[in-house]
Tab-separated table of C-alpha atoms in Angstrom:
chain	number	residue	atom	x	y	z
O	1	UNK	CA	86.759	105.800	106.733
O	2	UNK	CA	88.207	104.772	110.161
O	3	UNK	CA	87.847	101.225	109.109
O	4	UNK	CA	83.785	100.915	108.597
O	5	UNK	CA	82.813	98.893	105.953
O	6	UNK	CA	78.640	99.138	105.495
O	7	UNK	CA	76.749	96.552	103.372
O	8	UNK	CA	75.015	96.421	101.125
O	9	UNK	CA	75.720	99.864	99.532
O	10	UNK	CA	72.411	100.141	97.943
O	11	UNK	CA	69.663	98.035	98.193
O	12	UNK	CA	66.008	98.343	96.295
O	13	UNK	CA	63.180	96.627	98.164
O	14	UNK	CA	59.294	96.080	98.543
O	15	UNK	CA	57.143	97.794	100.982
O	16	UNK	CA	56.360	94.987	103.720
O	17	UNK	CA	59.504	92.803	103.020
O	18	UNK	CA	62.341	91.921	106.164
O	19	UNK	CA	66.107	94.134	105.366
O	20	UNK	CA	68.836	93.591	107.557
O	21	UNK	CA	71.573	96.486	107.083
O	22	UNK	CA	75.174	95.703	108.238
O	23	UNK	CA	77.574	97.696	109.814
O	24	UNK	CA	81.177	95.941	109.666
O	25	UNK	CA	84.347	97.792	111.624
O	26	UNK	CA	88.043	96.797	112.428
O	27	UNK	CA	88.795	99.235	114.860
O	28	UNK	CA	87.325	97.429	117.863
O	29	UNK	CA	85.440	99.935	118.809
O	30	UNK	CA	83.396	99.649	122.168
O	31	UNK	CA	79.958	102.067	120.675
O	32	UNK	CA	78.309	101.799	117.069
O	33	UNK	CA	75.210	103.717	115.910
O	34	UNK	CA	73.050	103.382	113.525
O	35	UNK	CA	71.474	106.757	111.670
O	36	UNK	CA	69.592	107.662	108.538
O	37	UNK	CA	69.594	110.787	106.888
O	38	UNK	CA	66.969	112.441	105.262
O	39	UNK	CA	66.629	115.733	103.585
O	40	UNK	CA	66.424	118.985	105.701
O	41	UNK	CA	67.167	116.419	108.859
O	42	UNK	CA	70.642	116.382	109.231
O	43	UNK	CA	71.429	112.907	111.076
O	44	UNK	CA	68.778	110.903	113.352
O	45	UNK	CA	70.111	108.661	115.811
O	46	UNK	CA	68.166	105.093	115.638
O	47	UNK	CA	69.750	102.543	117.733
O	48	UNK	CA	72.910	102.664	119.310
O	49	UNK	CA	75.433	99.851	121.185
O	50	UNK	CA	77.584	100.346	124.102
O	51	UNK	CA	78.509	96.811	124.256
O	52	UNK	CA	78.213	93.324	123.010
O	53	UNK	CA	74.113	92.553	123.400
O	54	UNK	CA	73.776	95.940	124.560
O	55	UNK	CA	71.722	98.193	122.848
O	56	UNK	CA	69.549	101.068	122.894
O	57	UNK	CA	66.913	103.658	121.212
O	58	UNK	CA	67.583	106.449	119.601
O	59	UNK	CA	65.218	109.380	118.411
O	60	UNK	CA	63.743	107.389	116.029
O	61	UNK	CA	63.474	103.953	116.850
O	62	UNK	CA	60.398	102.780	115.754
O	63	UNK	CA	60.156	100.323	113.106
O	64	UNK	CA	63.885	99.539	113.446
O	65	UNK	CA	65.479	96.546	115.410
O	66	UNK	CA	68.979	96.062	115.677
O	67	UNK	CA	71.771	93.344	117.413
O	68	UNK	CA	74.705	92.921	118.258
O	69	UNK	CA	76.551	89.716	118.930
O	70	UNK	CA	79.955	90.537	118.638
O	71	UNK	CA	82.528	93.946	118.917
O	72	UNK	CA	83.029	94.178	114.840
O	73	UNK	CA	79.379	93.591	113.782
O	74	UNK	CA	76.464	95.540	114.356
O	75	UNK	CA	72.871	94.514	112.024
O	76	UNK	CA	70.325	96.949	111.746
O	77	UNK	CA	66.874	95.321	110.538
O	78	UNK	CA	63.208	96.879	109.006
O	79	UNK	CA	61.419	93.766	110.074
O	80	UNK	CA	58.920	95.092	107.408
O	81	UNK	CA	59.653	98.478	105.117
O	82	UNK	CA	57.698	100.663	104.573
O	83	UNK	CA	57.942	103.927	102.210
O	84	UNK	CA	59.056	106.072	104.797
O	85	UNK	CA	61.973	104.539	105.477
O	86	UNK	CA	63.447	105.069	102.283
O	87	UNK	CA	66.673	107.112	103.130
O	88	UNK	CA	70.677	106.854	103.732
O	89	UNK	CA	71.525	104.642	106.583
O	90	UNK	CA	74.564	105.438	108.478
O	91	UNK	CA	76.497	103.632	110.881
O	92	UNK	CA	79.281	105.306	113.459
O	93	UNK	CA	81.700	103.888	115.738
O	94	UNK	CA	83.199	105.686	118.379
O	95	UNK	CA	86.152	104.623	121.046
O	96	UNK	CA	84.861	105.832	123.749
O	97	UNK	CA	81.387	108.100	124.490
O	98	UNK	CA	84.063	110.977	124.896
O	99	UNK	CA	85.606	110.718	121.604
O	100	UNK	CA	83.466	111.732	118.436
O	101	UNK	CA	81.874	109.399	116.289
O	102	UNK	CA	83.469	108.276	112.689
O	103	UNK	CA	81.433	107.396	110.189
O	104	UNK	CA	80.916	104.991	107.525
O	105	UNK	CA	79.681	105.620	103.359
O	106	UNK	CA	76.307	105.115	104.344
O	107	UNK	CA	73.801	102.461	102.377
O	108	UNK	CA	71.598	104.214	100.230
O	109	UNK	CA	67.952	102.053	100.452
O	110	UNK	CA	64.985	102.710	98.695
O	111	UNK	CA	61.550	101.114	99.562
O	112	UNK	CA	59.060	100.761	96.776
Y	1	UNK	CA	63.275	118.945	122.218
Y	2	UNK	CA	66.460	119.936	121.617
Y	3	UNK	CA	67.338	121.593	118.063
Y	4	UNK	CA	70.274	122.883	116.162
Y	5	UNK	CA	69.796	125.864	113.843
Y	6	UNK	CA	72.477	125.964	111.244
Y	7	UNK	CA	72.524	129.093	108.914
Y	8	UNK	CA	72.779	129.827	106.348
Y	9	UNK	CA	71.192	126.138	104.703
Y	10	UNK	CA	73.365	127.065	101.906
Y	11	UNK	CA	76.089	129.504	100.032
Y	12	UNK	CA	77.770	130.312	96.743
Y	13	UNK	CA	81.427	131.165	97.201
Y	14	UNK	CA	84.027	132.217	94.679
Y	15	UNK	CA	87.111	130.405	94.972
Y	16	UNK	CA	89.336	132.532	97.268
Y	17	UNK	CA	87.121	133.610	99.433
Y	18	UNK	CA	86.632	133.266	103.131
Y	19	UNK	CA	83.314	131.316	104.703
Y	20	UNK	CA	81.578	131.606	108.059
Y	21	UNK	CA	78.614	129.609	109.187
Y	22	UNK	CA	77.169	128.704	112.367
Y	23	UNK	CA	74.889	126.636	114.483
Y	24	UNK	CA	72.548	127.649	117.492
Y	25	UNK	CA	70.983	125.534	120.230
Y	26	UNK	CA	68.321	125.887	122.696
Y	27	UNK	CA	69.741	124.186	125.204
Y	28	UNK	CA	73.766	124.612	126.758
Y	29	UNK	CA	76.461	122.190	124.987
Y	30	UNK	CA	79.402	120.544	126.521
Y	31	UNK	CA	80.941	119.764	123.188
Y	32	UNK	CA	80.343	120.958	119.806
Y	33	UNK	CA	81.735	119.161	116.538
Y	34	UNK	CA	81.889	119.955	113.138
Y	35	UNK	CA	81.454	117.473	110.139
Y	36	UNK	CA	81.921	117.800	106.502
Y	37	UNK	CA	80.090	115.138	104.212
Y	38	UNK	CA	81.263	115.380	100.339
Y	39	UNK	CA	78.766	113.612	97.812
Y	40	UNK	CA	78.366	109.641	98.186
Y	41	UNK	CA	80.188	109.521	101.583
Y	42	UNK	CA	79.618	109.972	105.108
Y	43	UNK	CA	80.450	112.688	107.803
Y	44	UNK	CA	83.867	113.461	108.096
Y	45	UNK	CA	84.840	114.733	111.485
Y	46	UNK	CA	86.785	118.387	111.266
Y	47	UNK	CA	86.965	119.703	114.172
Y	48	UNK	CA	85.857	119.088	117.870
Y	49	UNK	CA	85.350	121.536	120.495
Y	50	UNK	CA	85.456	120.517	124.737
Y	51	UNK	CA	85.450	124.014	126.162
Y	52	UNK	CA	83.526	127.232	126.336
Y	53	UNK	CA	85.235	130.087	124.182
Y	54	UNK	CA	87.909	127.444	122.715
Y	55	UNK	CA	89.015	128.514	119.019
Y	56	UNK	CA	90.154	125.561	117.578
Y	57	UNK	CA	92.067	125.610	113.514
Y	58	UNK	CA	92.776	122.559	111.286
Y	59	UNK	CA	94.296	123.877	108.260
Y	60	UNK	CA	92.487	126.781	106.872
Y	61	UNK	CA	89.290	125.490	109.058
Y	62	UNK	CA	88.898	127.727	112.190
Y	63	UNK	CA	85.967	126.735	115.100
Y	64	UNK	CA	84.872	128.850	117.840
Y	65	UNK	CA	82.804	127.263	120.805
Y	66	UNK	CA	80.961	130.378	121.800
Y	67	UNK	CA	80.912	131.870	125.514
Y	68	UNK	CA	77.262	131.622	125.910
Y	69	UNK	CA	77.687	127.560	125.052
Y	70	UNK	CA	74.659	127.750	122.916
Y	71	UNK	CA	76.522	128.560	119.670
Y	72	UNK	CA	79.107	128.031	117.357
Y	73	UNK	CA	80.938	129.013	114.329
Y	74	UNK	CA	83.202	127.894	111.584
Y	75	UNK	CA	85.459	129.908	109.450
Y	76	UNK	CA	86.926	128.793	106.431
Y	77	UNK	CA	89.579	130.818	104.896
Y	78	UNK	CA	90.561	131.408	101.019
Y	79	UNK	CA	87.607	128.769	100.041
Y	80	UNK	CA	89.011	126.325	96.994
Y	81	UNK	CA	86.862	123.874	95.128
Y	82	UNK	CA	87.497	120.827	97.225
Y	83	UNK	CA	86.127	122.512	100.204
Y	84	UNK	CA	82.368	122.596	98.551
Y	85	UNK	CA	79.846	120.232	100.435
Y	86	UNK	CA	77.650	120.007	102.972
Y	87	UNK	CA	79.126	120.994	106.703
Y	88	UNK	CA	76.890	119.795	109.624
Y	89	UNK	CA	77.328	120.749	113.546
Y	90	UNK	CA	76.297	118.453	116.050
Y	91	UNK	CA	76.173	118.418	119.894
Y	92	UNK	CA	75.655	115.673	122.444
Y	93	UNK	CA	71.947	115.218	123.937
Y	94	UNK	CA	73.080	114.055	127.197
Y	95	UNK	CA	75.671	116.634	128.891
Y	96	UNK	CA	77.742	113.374	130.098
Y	97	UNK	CA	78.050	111.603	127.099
Y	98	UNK	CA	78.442	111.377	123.317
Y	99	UNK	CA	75.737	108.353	122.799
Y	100	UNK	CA	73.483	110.949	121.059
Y	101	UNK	CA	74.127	113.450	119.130
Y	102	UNK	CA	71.901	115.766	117.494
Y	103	UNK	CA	72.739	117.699	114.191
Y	104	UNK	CA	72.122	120.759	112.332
Y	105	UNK	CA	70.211	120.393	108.911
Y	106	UNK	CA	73.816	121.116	107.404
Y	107	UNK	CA	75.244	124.435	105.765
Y	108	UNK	CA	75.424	123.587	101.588
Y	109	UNK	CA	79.084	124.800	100.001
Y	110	UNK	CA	79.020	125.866	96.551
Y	111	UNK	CA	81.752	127.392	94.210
Y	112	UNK	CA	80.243	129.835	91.638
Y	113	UNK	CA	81.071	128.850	88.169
């Protein structure tokens, strides 16, 4: 799992309550995404980091923050769930934005 | 926007037997990859392709980046039950980068009983 670790693995949760997602790796990896998958989507890119404090949107952003304060550690939050963003959440780390993305077991979160 | 069409969303193999699939974009690629995800887990990289008409193996897994750079295919030969799961393609949006990728919906393996 090229050294990803994502937590929690599953999580349960409340429509209009905060979850932070966390995306762990030990590779020191410059670039680490964030993407959910739903079914009949494939992958959807939400935030991605090319750098400590640096971040950016994906395709589907909206309703998703994220941050990033150091290389190994990259938080994704729902600053207030709602139904539709019960899915998988992914995260990916790549070396460099030539070399493909590796990802990790995904965190399976359901929003009641 | 951009899209992947993967085909076909799903097929039932015997063991033995050899697979294709592919994937179609509107738009040209620079790099086309290939990613198998088994129940549970996440994507597991197979194989990546840099170059127009580049036929790439790993194992038994052949890929093909097609001339036209809107296509590609993967070939798996004498199928056995590990290989069932879900294979994805996936290209870069921006030609100069990997930041985003976009993915096919994801080609379904299954073994016949």
């Amino acid at each position: 799992d090229a050294g990803i670790t994502q937590s929690p693995r599953h999580k349960v949760t409340e429509t209009g309550t905060p979850v932070t997602l966390r995306c762990h790796q030990t590779e020191n990896h410059r670039y680490m995404y964030w993407y959910r998958q739903d079914p009949g989507h494939g992958l959807r890119l939400i935030h991605y980091s090319y750098g400590v404090k640096d971040t950016d949107k994906g395709e589907v952003s909206d309703g998703y923050s994220v941050s990033r304060s150091k290389t190994e550690d990259f938080l994704l939050t729902l600053e207030s769930a709602t139904s539709s963003q019960t899915s998988v959440y992914f995260c990916a780390i790549s070396f460099s934005t030539n070399q493909p993305q590796h990802f990790g077991d995904g965190t399976r979160l359901s929003i009641l | 926007g951009q899209q992947l069409n993967q085909s076909p969303q799903s097929m039932f193999i015997q063991e033995g037997e050899d697979v294709s699939m592919n994937c179609t974009s509107s738009s040209i690629f620079n790099t086309w990859l290939w990613y198998k995800q088994d129940p549970g887990e996440g994507p597991v990289l197979l194989i990546a392709l840099y170059k127009a008409g580049e036929l790439t193996s790993n194992g038994r897994l052949t890929a093909q980046f097609g001339i036209t750079r809107k296509d590609s295919f993967l070939n798996i030969s004498a199928s056995i039950p590990s290989d069932v799961g879900i294979y994805f393609c996936a290209g870069p949006l921006d030609m100069d980068s990997n930041y985003q990728l976009i993915w096919g919906a994801g080609t379904k393996l299954i073994i016949k009983p």
